[in-house]
């Protein structure tokens, strides 16, 4: 009996001595929190426009038929489940780089690109951020690692780089007056004013969250401003093929910057364009001066990856490899990706038409001018909250909507809800 009481006392005491007793609750992720609030809403007409994942016209998750076929081939091939190399599936990496840079890319042909398979876009950015953080120590430089990001940018960008120990600064991107167009002059001015030799983060296409991209002519001028200051460039490419429906067109900025001789890093994700959200498939590549430099940089990537997650998952990479490596499947995927992009464009047009039909006299041309999965409506935080309260239409507080959440059954309702809070 005495031993039993002593044991209970020690158990209670052990609980009070928990190392985690003073840990505060972290704030909820804005998107995850939005999803939960939406789920708890009893409204029968509620609409969720926050999630960055494609939906079909019935509002359901969509698996591309080409991906179904590729996965079937992979599974029926009876593959093993051994660990991948630290840098992943070599053939997948090769095809991934050709997809972005082009098969005739000089750096690829010259063997001066260091590359690794990574955990989709976020994982690639995290490995990249760590490489940038280590660069001064590796090269004996006294320059502090700094990354300039557009204002606004994807909500996770700054967190990823700050967690890696990289200072984050901003450059102007979205016009603060219109809240729907590119602040082109402000962007150029800030890039010239940035500390020389910094890393500049750019969205290769379909800027998230605004859907506002530079024109080809603007890209060329931006390229020159960056070269003038000797900046390094990090391209985040999550929508190649899905932005315009043309993978070659969506690679314009990447290939331009390669052609013009930039110090370039590229993070690719196959979540959106291949619909492989949960498979975490991506590639990180670094353009180098020559083969020897590429080998040394690759050794540093391995040094970062090994203690971080050891090696990447294999299933999703095998699916992408099957699609990109088979001419018939790739052609099928290209057509299906175009169909997804077309549906997004159609919803943009229907939303703009719906706003006019609802009685709005405002200029909503930015809805159809923007590109990709997301659109910046220009709604204020207060208008977004009012739309949520009165119509149960949910989007992020910055007014960004996921156009993929629109369909023929809800687009008129959403248009009326936007008009009601913006008139």
PDB file of C-alpha atoms in Angstrom, residues 86 126-127 130 134 299-311:
ATOM      1  CA  UNK A  86      20.569  11.643 -50.642  1.00  0.00           C
ATOM      2  CA  UNK A 126      14.465  25.211 -46.911  1.00  0.00           C
ATOM      3  CA  UNK A 127      17.556  23.469 -48.296  1.00  0.00           C
ATOM      4  CA  UNK A 130      20.360  26.789 -45.462  1.00  0.00           C
ATOM      5  CA  UNK A 134      26.180  28.877 -44.892  1.00  0.00           C
ATOM      6  CA  UNK A 299      28.514  18.037 -51.928  1.00  0.00           C
ATOM      7  CA  UNK A 300      27.269  20.926 -49.772  1.00  0.00           C
ATOM      8  CA  UNK A 301      23.648  20.177 -50.690  1.00  0.00           C
ATOM      9  CA  UNK A 302      24.196  16.589 -49.544  1.00  0.00           C
ATOM     10  CA  UNK A 303      25.682  17.873 -46.312  1.00  0.00           C
ATOM     11  CA  UNK A 304      22.503  19.876 -45.656  1.00  0.00           C
ATOM     12  CA  UNK A 305      20.014  17.215 -46.718  1.00  0.00           C
ATOM     13  CA  UNK A 306      21.511  14.232 -44.875  1.00  0.00           C
ATOM     14  CA  UNK A 307      20.840  15.441 -41.294  1.00  0.00           C
ATOM     15  CA  UNK A 308      17.649  17.267 -42.307  1.00  0.00           C
ATOM     16  CA  UNK A 309      15.638  14.373 -43.803  1.00  0.00           C
ATOM     17  CA  UNK A 310      18.284  11.934 -45.067  1.00  0.00           C
ATOM     18  CA  UNK A 311      16.700  11.239 -48.479  1.00  0.00           C
TER      19      UNK A 311
END
